[in-house]
PDB file of C-alpha atoms in Angstrom:
ATOM      1  CA  UNK A   1       8.983 -22.217  37.524  1.00 90.00           C
ATOM      2  CA  UNK A   2       5.018 -19.561  36.954  1.00 94.00           C
ATOM      3  CA  UNK A   3       3.626 -18.854  40.419  1.00 95.00           C
ATOM      4  CA  UNK A   4      -0.865 -19.974  40.003  1.00 96.00           C
ATOM      5  CA  UNK A   5      -2.902 -17.845  42.016  1.00 96.00           C
ATOM      6  CA  UNK A   6      -6.640 -19.387  42.780  1.00 95.00           C
ATOM      7  CA  UNK A   7      -9.337 -16.979  43.825  1.00 93.00           C
ATOM      8  CA  UNK A   8     -13.775 -17.037  43.462  1.00 90.00           C
ATOM      9  CA  UNK A   9     -13.169 -15.329  40.012  1.00 88.00           C
ATOM     10  CA  UNK A  10     -10.450 -18.133  38.552  1.00 94.00           C
ATOM     11  CA  UNK A  11      -7.156 -19.635  38.642  1.00 97.00           C
ATOM     12  CA  UNK A  12      -5.012 -16.930  37.245  1.00 96.00           C
ATOM     13  CA  UNK A  13      -1.173 -17.984  35.835  1.00 97.00           C
ATOM     14  CA  UNK A  14       1.574 -15.384  35.077  1.00 97.00           C
ATOM     15  CA  UNK A  15       1.696 -11.764  34.937  1.00 95.00           C
ATOM     16  CA  UNK A  16      -0.006 -10.749  32.668  1.00 94.00           C
ATOM     17  CA  UNK A  17       1.399  -7.479  30.417  1.00 94.00           C
ATOM     18  CA  UNK A  18       1.570  -4.229  31.649  1.00 93.00           C
ATOM     19  CA  UNK A  19      -0.059  -2.117  29.412  1.00 89.00           C
ATOM     20  CA  UNK A  20      -2.963  -3.078  26.194  1.00 85.00           C
ATOM     21  CA  UNK A  21      -0.579  -2.561  24.209  1.00 88.00           C
ATOM     22  CA  UNK A  22       2.092  -4.947  24.528  1.00 93.00           C
ATOM     23  CA  UNK A  23      -1.172  -7.338  25.037  1.00 94.00           C
ATOM     24  CA  UNK A  24      -1.609 -10.147  21.885  1.00 96.00           C
ATOM     25  CA  UNK A  25      -4.683 -12.502  23.621  1.00 95.00           C
ATOM     26  CA  UNK A  26      -6.384 -14.992  22.569  1.00 96.00           C
ATOM     27  CA  UNK A  27     -10.483 -15.211  24.024  1.00 94.00           C
ATOM     28  CA  UNK A  28     -10.512 -18.854  24.463  1.00 96.00           C
ATOM     29  CA  UNK A  29     -13.215 -21.095  26.005  1.00 96.00           C
ATOM     30  CA  UNK A  30     -12.924 -21.152  29.241  1.00 96.00           C
ATOM     31  CA  UNK A  31     -10.145 -19.441  29.521  1.00 96.00           C
ATOM     32  CA  UNK A  32      -8.508 -16.029  27.679  1.00 96.00           C
ATOM     33  CA  UNK A  33      -4.637 -17.065  27.019  1.00 97.00           C
ATOM     34  CA  UNK A  34      -2.045 -13.716  26.561  1.00 97.00           C
ATOM     35  CA  UNK A  35       1.072 -13.288  24.877  1.00 98.00           C
ATOM     36  CA  UNK A  36       3.622 -10.305  26.062  1.00 98.00           C
ATOM     37  CA  UNK A  37       4.811  -9.246  22.389  1.00 98.00           C
ATOM     38  CA  UNK A  38       8.085  -7.329  23.673  1.00 98.00           C
ATOM     39  CA  UNK A  39       9.483  -9.947  26.165  1.00 97.00           C
ATOM     40  CA  UNK A  40       7.267 -13.446  24.717  1.00 96.00           C
ATOM     41  CA  UNK A  41       6.083 -13.995  28.021  1.00 96.00           C
ATOM     42  CA  UNK A  42       2.798 -15.678  27.333  1.00 96.00           C
ATOM     43  CA  UNK A  43      -0.521 -15.913  30.744  1.00 97.00           C
ATOM     44  CA  UNK A  44      -3.828 -16.699  31.397  1.00 97.00           C
ATOM     45  CA  UNK A  45      -6.830 -17.278  33.883  1.00 96.00           C
ATOM     46  CA  UNK A  46      -9.242 -19.499  33.902  1.00 97.00           C
ATOM     47  CA  UNK A  47     -12.277 -18.599  34.733  1.00 96.00           C
ATOM     48  CA  UNK A  48     -14.315 -22.056  33.567  1.00 96.00           C
ATOM     49  CA  UNK A  49     -11.663 -25.021  34.098  1.00 96.00           C
ATOM     50  CA  UNK A  50     -15.233 -27.938  32.380  1.00 96.00           C
ATOM     51  CA  UNK A  51     -14.865 -26.031  29.401  1.00 97.00           C
ATOM     52  CA  UNK A  52     -11.420 -25.928  29.059  1.00 97.00           C
ATOM     53  CA  UNK A  53      -9.612 -29.117  28.956  1.00 96.00           C
ATOM     54  CA  UNK A  54      -8.026 -28.288  25.646  1.00 97.00           C
ATOM     55  CA  UNK A  55      -5.333 -25.997  27.723  1.00 98.00           C
ATOM     56  CA  UNK A  56      -2.934 -28.982  27.005  1.00 97.00           C
ATOM     57  CA  UNK A  57      -3.016 -28.610  23.298  1.00 98.00           C
ATOM     58  CA  UNK A  58      -1.214 -24.699  23.961  1.00 98.00           C
ATOM     59  CA  UNK A  59       0.531 -25.627  27.845  1.00 97.00           C
ATOM     60  CA  UNK A  60       1.205 -29.082  27.475  1.00 96.00           C
ATOM     61  CA  UNK A  61      -0.258 -32.052  29.314  1.00 96.00           C
ATOM     62  CA  UNK A  62       1.666 -31.520  32.460  1.00 96.00           C
ATOM     63  CA  UNK A  63       1.326 -28.421  32.913  1.00 97.00           C
ATOM     64  CA  UNK A  64      -2.411 -28.325  32.381  1.00 97.00           C
ATOM     65  CA  UNK A  65      -3.356 -31.293  35.261  1.00 97.00           C
ATOM     66  CA  UNK A  66      -1.067 -28.240  37.181  1.00 97.00           C
ATOM     67  CA  UNK A  67      -3.295 -25.394  36.057  1.00 97.00           C
ATOM     68  CA  UNK A  68      -6.176 -26.948  36.411  1.00 95.00           C
ATOM     69  CA  UNK A  69      -5.789 -28.961  39.899  1.00 94.00           C
ATOM     70  CA  UNK A  70      -4.322 -27.548  42.495  1.00 92.00           C
ATOM     71  CA  UNK A  71      -0.698 -26.525  42.483  1.00 95.00           C
ATOM     72  CA  UNK A  72       0.718 -23.329  43.700  1.00 95.00           C
ATOM     73  CA  UNK A  73       3.417 -23.265  40.924  1.00 95.00           C
ATOM     74  CA  UNK A  74       4.015 -24.386  37.043  1.00 95.00           C
ATOM     75  CA  UNK A  75       6.016 -25.143  34.324  1.00 94.00           C
ATOM     76  CA  UNK A  76       4.753 -23.890  30.731  1.00 93.00           C
ATOM     77  CA  UNK A  77       6.184 -25.611  28.087  1.00 92.00           C
ATOM     78  CA  UNK A  78       4.547 -24.752  24.649  1.00 95.00           C
ATOM     79  CA  UNK A  79       1.857 -27.433  23.512  1.00 97.00           C
ATOM     80  CA  UNK A  80       1.589 -28.985  20.180  1.00 97.00           C
ATOM     81  CA  UNK A  81      -1.540 -25.142  18.991  1.00 98.00           C
ATOM     82  CA  UNK A  82       0.789 -22.879  21.441  1.00 98.00           C
ATOM     83  CA  UNK A  83       2.834 -21.134  18.491  1.00 98.00           C
ATOM     84  CA  UNK A  84      -0.135 -21.339  16.615  1.00 98.00           C
ATOM     85  CA  UNK A  85      -3.088 -19.670  19.201  1.00 98.00           C
ATOM     86  CA  UNK A  86      -0.096 -16.881  19.822  1.00 98.00           C
ATOM     87  CA  UNK A  87      -0.138 -16.686  16.120  1.00 98.00           C
ATOM     88  CA  UNK A  88      -3.528 -16.254  16.492  1.00 98.00           C
ATOM     89  CA  UNK A  89      -3.545 -13.348  18.982  1.00 97.00           C
ATOM     90  CA  UNK A  90      -0.789 -12.004  17.937  1.00 98.00           C
ATOM     91  CA  UNK A  91      -2.592 -10.921  14.454  1.00 97.00           C
ATOM     92  CA  UNK A  92      -5.092  -9.727  16.412  1.00 93.00           C
ATOM     93  CA  UNK A  93      -2.318  -7.484  17.684  1.00 94.00           C
ATOM     94  CA  UNK A  94      -1.465  -5.920  15.148  1.00 93.00           C
ATOM     95  CA  UNK A  95      -4.355  -5.261  13.498  1.00 88.00           C
ATOM     96  CA  UNK A  96      -5.774  -3.255  16.933  1.00 82.00           C
ATOM     97  CA  UNK A  97      -1.755  -1.469  17.361  1.00 86.00           C
ATOM     98  CA  UNK A  98       0.047  -1.939  14.758  1.00 88.00           C
ATOM     99  CA  UNK A  99       2.511   1.963  14.622  1.00 86.00           C
ATOM    100  CA  UNK A 100       2.070   2.626  11.414  1.00 81.00           C
ATOM    101  CA  UNK A 101       3.898   5.499  11.314  1.00 76.00           C
ATOM    102  CA  UNK A 102       6.282   7.563   8.124  1.00 68.00           C
ATOM    103  CA  UNK A 103       8.345   9.393  10.226  1.00 66.00           C
ATOM    104  CA  UNK A 104       9.534   6.125  11.970  1.00 77.00           C
ATOM    105  CA  UNK A 105       9.349   4.160   8.691  1.00 81.00           C
ATOM    106  CA  UNK A 106       6.990   1.885   9.563  1.00 87.00           C
ATOM    107  CA  UNK A 107       4.871   1.322   7.046  1.00 85.00           C
ATOM    108  CA  UNK A 108       0.560   0.086   7.698  1.00 84.00           C
ATOM    109  CA  UNK A 109       0.035  -3.967   7.264  1.00 89.00           C
ATOM    110  CA  UNK A 110      -2.148  -4.569   3.607  1.00 90.00           C
ATOM    111  CA  UNK A 111      -6.009  -5.039   5.565  1.00 88.00           C
ATOM    112  CA  UNK A 112      -6.858  -7.459   3.332  1.00 91.00           C
ATOM    113  CA  UNK A 113      -3.380  -9.889   4.048  1.00 95.00           C
ATOM    114  CA  UNK A 114      -3.831  -9.584   7.327  1.00 95.00           C
ATOM    115  CA  UNK A 115      -8.084 -10.589   7.643  1.00 94.00           C
ATOM    116  CA  UNK A 116      -6.559 -13.564   5.018  1.00 96.00           C
ATOM    117  CA  UNK A 117      -4.038 -14.723   7.377  1.00 97.00           C
ATOM    118  CA  UNK A 118      -6.028 -14.078  10.453  1.00 97.00           C
ATOM    119  CA  UNK A 119      -9.179 -16.149   8.999  1.00 97.00           C
ATOM    120  CA  UNK A 120      -6.537 -18.805   8.260  1.00 98.00           C
ATOM    121  CA  UNK A 121      -4.780 -18.578  12.542  1.00 98.00           C
ATOM    122  CA  UNK A 122      -8.172 -19.090  13.641  1.00 98.00           C
ATOM    123  CA  UNK A 123     -10.037 -21.981  11.478  1.00 98.00           C
ATOM    124  CA  UNK A 124      -6.024 -23.716  12.984  1.00 98.00           C
ATOM    125  CA  UNK A 125      -7.709 -22.757  16.452  1.00 98.00           C
ATOM    126  CA  UNK A 126     -10.913 -22.792  15.704  1.00 97.00           C
ATOM    127  CA  UNK A 127     -11.934 -25.154  17.869  1.00 96.00           C
ATOM    128  CA  UNK A 128     -10.695 -24.016  21.330  1.00 97.00           C
ATOM    129  CA  UNK A 129     -12.515 -20.812  20.765  1.00 95.00           C
ATOM    130  CA  UNK A 130     -15.412 -19.575  22.693  1.00 88.00           C
ATOM    131  CA  UNK A 131     -17.273 -18.654  19.245  1.00 90.00           C
ATOM    132  CA  UNK A 132     -18.391 -21.859  16.945  1.00 90.00           C
ATOM    133  CA  UNK A 133     -18.647 -19.435  13.842  1.00 94.00           C
ATOM    134  CA  UNK A 134     -15.209 -17.748  14.502  1.00 95.00           C
ATOM    135  CA  UNK A 135     -14.090 -19.069  11.578  1.00 97.00           C
ATOM    136  CA  UNK A 136     -17.058 -18.099   8.884  1.00 96.00           C
ATOM    137  CA  UNK A 137     -16.643 -14.258  10.581  1.00 93.00           C
ATOM    138  CA  UNK A 138     -12.727 -13.953  10.412  1.00 95.00           C
ATOM    139  CA  UNK A 139     -13.613 -15.011   6.425  1.00 95.00           C
ATOM    140  CA  UNK A 140     -16.524 -12.037   6.141  1.00 91.00           C
ATOM    141  CA  UNK A 141     -15.597  -9.385   4.515  1.00 83.00           C
ATOM    142  CA  UNK A 142     -12.348 -10.147   3.113  1.00 88.00           C
ATOM    143  CA  UNK A 143     -11.519  -8.633   0.092  1.00 82.00           C
ATOM    144  CA  UNK A 144      -9.011 -11.275  -2.939  1.00 81.00           C
ATOM    145  CA  UNK A 145      -5.543 -11.299  -2.582  1.00 84.00           C
ATOM    146  CA  UNK A 146      -3.932  -8.871  -4.634  1.00 81.00           C
ATOM    147  CA  UNK A 147      -1.262 -11.461  -5.253  1.00 80.00           C
ATOM    148  CA  UNK A 148       0.211  -9.134  -8.243  1.00 76.00           C
ATOM    149  CA  UNK A 149       0.052  -6.775  -6.166  1.00 80.00           C
ATOM    150  CA  UNK A 150       2.215  -8.245  -3.057  1.00 87.00           C
ATOM    151  CA  UNK A 151       6.314  -7.636  -2.888  1.00 88.00           C
ATOM    152  CA  UNK A 152       6.009 -11.635  -1.301  1.00 91.00           C
ATOM    153  CA  UNK A 153       4.434 -14.729  -2.350  1.00 92.00           C
ATOM    154  CA  UNK A 154       0.946 -14.990  -1.162  1.00 93.00           C
ATOM    155  CA  UNK A 155      -0.333 -17.450  -3.221  1.00 93.00           C
ATOM    156  CA  UNK A 156      -0.350 -20.109  -1.169  1.00 95.00           C
ATOM    157  CA  UNK A 157      -2.473 -17.687   1.614  1.00 96.00           C
ATOM    158  CA  UNK A 158      -4.811 -17.178  -1.566  1.00 94.00           C
ATOM    159  CA  UNK A 159      -5.781 -20.699  -2.202  1.00 95.00           C
ATOM    160  CA  UNK A 160      -6.244 -21.447   1.884  1.00 96.00           C
ATOM    161  CA  UNK A 161      -9.161 -17.600   2.016  1.00 96.00           C
ATOM    162  CA  UNK A 162     -10.749 -20.372  -1.212  1.00 94.00           C
ATOM    163  CA  UNK A 163     -10.912 -23.086   0.186  1.00 96.00           C
ATOM    164  CA  UNK A 164     -11.654 -21.995   3.737  1.00 97.00           C
ATOM    165  CA  UNK A 165     -14.497 -19.334   2.119  1.00 95.00           C
ATOM    166  CA  UNK A 166     -16.099 -22.447   0.447  1.00 95.00           C
ATOM    167  CA  UNK A 167     -15.664 -25.073   3.336  1.00 96.00           C
ATOM    168  CA  UNK A 168     -17.865 -23.009   4.932  1.00 95.00           C
ATOM    169  CA  UNK A 169     -20.488 -21.264   2.953  1.00 94.00           C
ATOM    170  CA  UNK A 170     -18.812 -18.100   2.904  1.00 92.00           C
ATOM    171  CA  UNK A 171     -18.590 -15.142   0.063  1.00 86.00           C
ATOM    172  CA  UNK A 172     -15.629 -13.164  -0.863  1.00 73.00           C
ATOM    173  CA  UNK A 173     -16.114  -9.057  -0.908  1.00 66.00           C
ATOM    174  CA  UNK A 174     -14.699  -8.048  -4.059  1.00 56.00           C
ATOM    175  CA  UNK A 175     -13.925  -4.340  -4.427  1.00 46.00           C
ATOM    176  CA  UNK A 176     -12.143  -2.449  -2.594  1.00 46.00           C
ATOM    177  CA  UNK A 177     -13.492   1.313  -1.332  1.00 49.00           C
ATOM    178  CA  UNK A 178     -13.679   3.376  -3.937  1.00 48.00           C
ATOM    179  CA  UNK A 179     -14.157   7.902  -4.001  1.00 47.00           C
ATOM    180  CA  UNK A 180     -17.312   7.210  -5.027  1.00 49.00           C
ATOM    181  CA  UNK A 181     -18.005   4.707  -1.241  1.00 48.00           C
ATOM    182  CA  UNK A 182     -15.660   7.857   1.023  1.00 48.00           C
ATOM    183  CA  UNK A 183     -17.897  10.693  -1.340  1.00 47.00           C
ATOM    184  CA  UNK A 184     -21.726   9.186   0.020  1.00 42.00           C
ATOM    185  CA  UNK A 185     -19.677   8.753   3.863  1.00 46.00           C
ATOM    186  CA  UNK A 186     -18.522  12.242   4.382  1.00 44.00           C
ATOM    187  CA  UNK A 187     -22.305  12.665   2.389  1.00 44.00           C
ATOM    188  CA  UNK A 188     -21.215  12.977  -0.853  1.00 47.00           C
ATOM    189  CA  UNK A 189     -23.247  13.100  -5.371  1.00 49.00           C
ATOM    190  CA  UNK A 190     -20.211  10.818  -5.761  1.00 48.00           C
ATOM    191  CA  UNK A 191     -22.009  10.545  -9.414  1.00 42.00           C
ATOM    192  CA  UNK A 192     -20.906  14.209 -10.233  1.00 62.00           C
ATOM    193  CA  UNK A 193     -17.017  16.543 -10.397  1.00 74.00           C
ATOM    194  CA  UNK A 194     -14.077  14.282 -11.699  1.00 90.00           C
ATOM    195  CA  UNK A 195     -10.577  12.833 -10.278  1.00 91.00           C
ATOM    196  CA  UNK A 196      -7.824  14.802 -10.938  1.00 90.00           C
ATOM    197  CA  UNK A 197      -4.991  13.389  -8.670  1.00 91.00           C
ATOM    198  CA  UNK A 198      -5.362  10.908  -5.340  1.00 92.00           C
ATOM    199  CA  UNK A 199      -3.961   8.377  -3.211  1.00 91.00           C
ATOM    200  CA  UNK A 200      -2.423   7.869   0.007  1.00 90.00           C
ATOM    201  CA  UNK A 201      -0.947   8.145   2.720  1.00 88.00           C
ATOM    202  CA  UNK A 202      -0.868   6.792   6.265  1.00 81.00           C
ATOM    203  CA  UNK A 203      -1.504   8.069   9.351  1.00 80.00           C
ATOM    204  CA  UNK A 204       1.295   8.716  12.895  1.00 77.00           C
ATOM    205  CA  UNK A 205      -0.117   7.606  15.367  1.00 71.00           C
ATOM    206  CA  UNK A 206       1.471   9.937  17.860  1.00 73.00           C
ATOM    207  CA  UNK A 207       0.049  12.894  16.599  1.00 84.00           C
ATOM    208  CA  UNK A 208      -3.326  11.430  17.661  1.00 86.00           C
ATOM    209  CA  UNK A 209      -5.038  10.029  21.263  1.00 85.00           C
ATOM    210  CA  UNK A 210      -4.283   6.528  20.961  1.00 76.00           C
ATOM    211  CA  UNK A 211      -7.328   4.270  19.623  1.00 76.00           C
ATOM    212  CA  UNK A 212      -8.659   7.080  17.889  1.00 86.00           C
ATOM    213  CA  UNK A 213      -7.681   6.450  14.417  1.00 84.00           C
ATOM    214  CA  UNK A 214      -7.503   2.513  12.810  1.00 78.00           C
ATOM    215  CA  UNK A 215      -4.087   1.359  12.606  1.00 68.00           C
ATOM    216  CA  UNK A 216      -4.383  -0.504   9.673  1.00 65.00           C
ATOM    217  CA  UNK A 217      -6.024   1.466   7.202  1.00 74.00           C
ATOM    218  CA  UNK A 218      -3.776   4.434   5.105  1.00 81.00           C
ATOM    219  CA  UNK A 219      -6.064   8.052   5.637  1.00 90.00           C
ATOM    220  CA  UNK A 220      -7.103   8.657   1.172  1.00 93.00           C
ATOM    221  CA  UNK A 221      -7.558  11.713  -0.418  1.00 94.00           C
ATOM    222  CA  UNK A 222      -8.591  13.253  -3.807  1.00 94.00           C
ATOM    223  CA  UNK A 223      -8.017  16.365  -5.685  1.00 93.00           C
ATOM    224  CA  UNK A 224     -11.814  16.805  -7.450  1.00 94.00           C
ATOM    225  CA  UNK A 225     -12.737  19.814 -10.027  1.00 91.00           C
ATOM    226  CA  UNK A 226     -16.423  19.847  -9.792  1.00 90.00           C
ATOM    227  CA  UNK A 227     -18.207  23.579 -11.440  1.00 83.00           C
ATOM    228  CA  UNK A 228     -15.048  24.651 -11.950  1.00 83.00           C
ATOM    229  CA  UNK A 229     -13.502  24.620  -9.003  1.00 90.00           C
ATOM    230  CA  UNK A 230     -11.137  22.624  -7.821  1.00 91.00           C
ATOM    231  CA  UNK A 231     -11.766  20.300  -4.335  1.00 94.00           C
ATOM    232  CA  UNK A 232      -9.481  18.530  -1.621  1.00 94.00           C
ATOM    233  CA  UNK A 233     -11.913  15.123  -0.313  1.00 95.00           C
ATOM    234  CA  UNK A 234     -10.805  13.245   2.077  1.00 95.00           C
ATOM    235  CA  UNK A 235     -11.344  10.301   4.455  1.00 94.00           C
ATOM    236  CA  UNK A 236      -9.554   9.433   7.494  1.00 92.00           C
ATOM    237  CA  UNK A 237     -10.411   5.978   8.962  1.00 88.00           C
ATOM    238  CA  UNK A 238     -11.860   6.138  12.737  1.00 86.00           C
ATOM    239  CA  UNK A 239     -10.047   3.243  15.169  1.00 78.00           C
ATOM    240  CA  UNK A 240     -12.338   2.064  18.942  1.00 70.00           C
ATOM    241  CA  UNK A 241     -11.774   4.467  20.495  1.00 75.00           C
ATOM    242  CA  UNK A 242     -13.557   7.920  20.505  1.00 80.00           C
ATOM    243  CA  UNK A 243     -12.299  11.184  21.488  1.00 88.00           C
ATOM    244  CA  UNK A 244     -11.558  14.837  19.561  1.00 92.00           C
ATOM    245  CA  UNK A 245     -12.343  15.338  15.684  1.00 92.00           C
ATOM    246  CA  UNK A 246      -9.481  15.058  13.824  1.00 93.00           C
ATOM    247  CA  UNK A 247      -7.242  17.921  11.669  1.00 95.00           C
ATOM    248  CA  UNK A 248      -6.180  17.103   8.101  1.00 95.00           C
ATOM    249  CA  UNK A 249      -3.859  18.506   6.381  1.00 94.00           C
ATOM    250  CA  UNK A 250      -1.744  18.110   2.967  1.00 93.00           C
ATOM    251  CA  UNK A 251       0.184  20.193   1.544  1.00 87.00           C
ATOM    252  CA  UNK A 252      -0.705  24.010   3.239  1.00 87.00           C
ATOM    253  CA  UNK A 253      -4.211  23.122   2.745  1.00 91.00           C
ATOM    254  CA  UNK A 254      -6.023  22.589   5.987  1.00 94.00           C
ATOM    255  CA  UNK A 255      -8.850  19.923   6.330  1.00 95.00           C
ATOM    256  CA  UNK A 256     -11.567  20.314   8.768  1.00 94.00           C
ATOM    257  CA  UNK A 257     -12.956  16.777   9.794  1.00 95.00           C
ATOM    258  CA  UNK A 258     -16.422  15.163  10.688  1.00 94.00           C
ATOM    259  CA  UNK A 259     -16.834  11.832  11.909  1.00 90.00           C
ATOM    260  CA  UNK A 260     -19.964  10.401   9.467  1.00 84.00           C
ATOM    261  CA  UNK A 261     -22.102   7.230  10.268  1.00 72.00           C
ATOM    262  CA  UNK A 262     -19.786   4.762   8.588  1.00 75.00           C
ATOM    263  CA  UNK A 263     -17.004   5.025  11.010  1.00 78.00           C
ATOM    264  CA  UNK A 264     -15.158   7.637   8.452  1.00 89.00           C
ATOM    265  CA  UNK A 265     -13.312  10.751   9.599  1.00 93.00           C
ATOM    266  CA  UNK A 266     -14.120  12.397   6.339  1.00 95.00           C
ATOM    267  CA  UNK A 267     -13.295  16.350   5.005  1.00 95.00           C
ATOM    268  CA  UNK A 268     -14.078  18.697   1.410  1.00 95.00           C
ATOM    269  CA  UNK A 269     -12.170  21.325   1.555  1.00 95.00           C
ATOM    270  CA  UNK A 270     -11.948  24.181  -1.803  1.00 94.00           C
ATOM    271  CA  UNK A 271      -8.503  25.142  -2.956  1.00 91.00           C
ATOM    272  CA  UNK A 272      -6.594  27.040  -5.317  1.00 89.00           C
ATOM    273  CA  UNK A 273      -5.605  24.522  -8.810  1.00 84.00           C
ATOM    274  CA  UNK A 274      -2.498  25.548  -7.960  1.00 84.00           C
ATOM    275  CA  UNK A 275      -2.454  21.908  -5.510  1.00 85.00           C
ATOM    276  CA  UNK A 276      -1.804  20.236  -8.174  1.00 84.00           C
ATOM    277  CA  UNK A 277       2.396  21.249  -8.734  1.00 85.00           C
ATOM    278  CA  UNK A 278       3.768  20.752  -5.253  1.00 85.00           C
ATOM    279  CA  UNK A 279       6.809  17.898  -5.332  1.00 86.00           C
ATOM    280  CA  UNK A 280       5.084  14.632  -4.623  1.00 85.00           C
ATOM    281  CA  UNK A 281       6.714  14.720  -1.798  1.00 83.00           C
ATOM    282  CA  UNK A 282       5.008  17.207  -0.583  1.00 86.00           C
ATOM    283  CA  UNK A 283       1.621  14.992  -1.289  1.00 89.00           C
ATOM    284  CA  UNK A 284       1.184  13.540   1.817  1.00 89.00           C
ATOM    285  CA  UNK A 285      -1.850  14.320   3.773  1.00 92.00           C
ATOM    286  CA  UNK A 286      -1.324  14.257   7.659  1.00 91.00           C
ATOM    287  CA  UNK A 287      -3.894  13.819  10.590  1.00 92.00           C
ATOM    288  CA  UNK A 288      -4.006  14.830  14.195  1.00 92.00           C
ATOM    289  CA  UNK A 289      -5.086  16.805  16.574  1.00 92.00           C
ATOM    290  CA  UNK A 290      -4.396  19.890  17.675  1.00 88.00           C
ATOM    291  CA  UNK A 291      -2.754  20.058  20.798  1.00 87.00           C
ATOM    292  CA  UNK A 292      -2.588  17.062  21.537  1.00 84.00           C
ATOM    293  CA  UNK A 293       0.861  15.563  22.785  1.00 74.00           C
ATOM    294  CA  UNK A 294       1.490  12.630  24.272  1.00 68.00           C
ATOM    295  CA  UNK A 295       2.223  12.072  27.450  1.00 66.00           C
ATOM    296  CA  UNK A 296       5.799  11.304  28.908  1.00 66.00           C
ATOM    297  CA  UNK A 297       4.761   8.068  29.147  1.00 61.00           C
ATOM    298  CA  UNK A 298       3.597   6.912  26.500  1.00 71.00           C
ATOM    299  CA  UNK A 299       6.592   8.085  24.602  1.00 73.00           C
ATOM    300  CA  UNK A 300       8.372   5.869  25.507  1.00 84.00           C
ATOM    301  CA  UNK A 301       6.057   2.649  25.518  1.00 86.00           C
ATOM    302  CA  UNK A 302       5.703   3.538  21.751  1.00 83.00           C
ATOM    303  CA  UNK A 303       9.080   3.610  21.151  1.00 88.00           C
ATOM    304  CA  UNK A 304       9.794   0.224  22.773  1.00 93.00           C
ATOM    305  CA  UNK A 305       6.074  -1.106  20.212  1.00 93.00           C
ATOM    306  CA  UNK A 306       6.768   0.762  17.244  1.00 91.00           C
ATOM    307  CA  UNK A 307      10.828  -0.165  17.433  1.00 94.00           C
ATOM    308  CA  UNK A 308       9.906  -4.427  17.963  1.00 97.00           C
ATOM    309  CA  UNK A 309       7.310  -3.381  14.874  1.00 96.00           C
ATOM    310  CA  UNK A 310      10.794  -2.769  12.918  1.00 95.00           C
ATOM    311  CA  UNK A 311      12.231  -5.528  14.133  1.00 97.00           C
ATOM    312  CA  UNK A 312       9.423  -7.654  13.201  1.00 98.00           C
ATOM    313  CA  UNK A 313       9.113  -6.630   9.413  1.00 97.00           C
ATOM    314  CA  UNK A 314      12.690  -8.196   8.516  1.00 97.00           C
ATOM    315  CA  UNK A 315      12.683 -11.147  10.902  1.00 97.00           C
ATOM    316  CA  UNK A 316      11.888 -14.510   8.683  1.00 96.00           C
ATOM    317  CA  UNK A 317      10.097 -16.267  11.374  1.00 96.00           C
ATOM    318  CA  UNK A 318       7.894 -12.482  11.547  1.00 98.00           C
ATOM    319  CA  UNK A 319       3.812 -13.434   9.953  1.00 98.00           C
ATOM    320  CA  UNK A 320       3.629 -12.943   6.477  1.00 97.00           C
ATOM    321  CA  UNK A 321       1.647  -9.565   6.932  1.00 96.00           C
ATOM    322  CA  UNK A 322       4.174  -7.470   9.531  1.00 97.00           C
ATOM    323  CA  UNK A 323       7.014  -9.044   6.284  1.00 97.00           C
ATOM    324  CA  UNK A 324       5.065  -7.334   3.795  1.00 96.00           C
ATOM    325  CA  UNK A 325       5.414  -3.605   5.661  1.00 93.00           C
ATOM    326  CA  UNK A 326       8.913  -3.855   5.922  1.00 93.00           C
ATOM    327  CA  UNK A 327       8.741  -4.373   1.801  1.00 92.00           C
ATOM    328  CA  UNK A 328       6.597  -1.181   0.913  1.00 82.00           C
TER     329      UNK A 328
END
């Protein structure tokens, strides 16, 4: 049985996850639902019992009556929309906390695939949410899925997103960011220079404070020839938490970064033409904050999340986004 605590600020059912990186959260109408990603334990806080009339769809009729009534404990039994609500929450967790780390063998997730899968998941529980435009908001800006480039079949998902976009009158984004976009973000002129080599590298979240970088998007680099000089251009998507400005390294080259108005850390450094001779295994861009060391308690917590992500990548019941990351 799960304990119910009633207070002036609301009704708390169960124990919330102990740390943010373990929390999958869905902000619903009149209540907040949470799941501990490591244990699977659900919890919730009802702050408006009248608005939370949908609760039975997630926790079952008997549990909803107990929670909204006067019971002191309850047996939480999954309702008809429990798994869909949990999936929507979990995909938000993936977007915020997926521990992409080359050294740990955790590939970054495909941002377009994540956003597409999340839009479909949000639509499935839209009537539970405190946002009438939740599906439309989730659909806006999703680039077309590269069905040929995905190792798993995403044709059905692509069709669902297209149908939803038509139903909600949302035009899908058409383009993936190019070097010109990165140059503009850095304040440069995208019309000059010739790109002779480029690539992407996953960022390692253990080398920077939590939330400093976008956990789902790779860092991008380009070697550009301009006016007889070679330059290394770097663009790293920032995360939700402000902090110290990181430093990029590509082989032996260090590139100081600055945070631009468009939410990217960008930088440019002159390099010797011999950078083109670096073997493929050294053409890796790393991003770190000099002197940063994860606190001991953070190390254990990170290890648990990394192990969880590694298991999800091969779990048949995991999301497409997670399983696709396992094949990258």
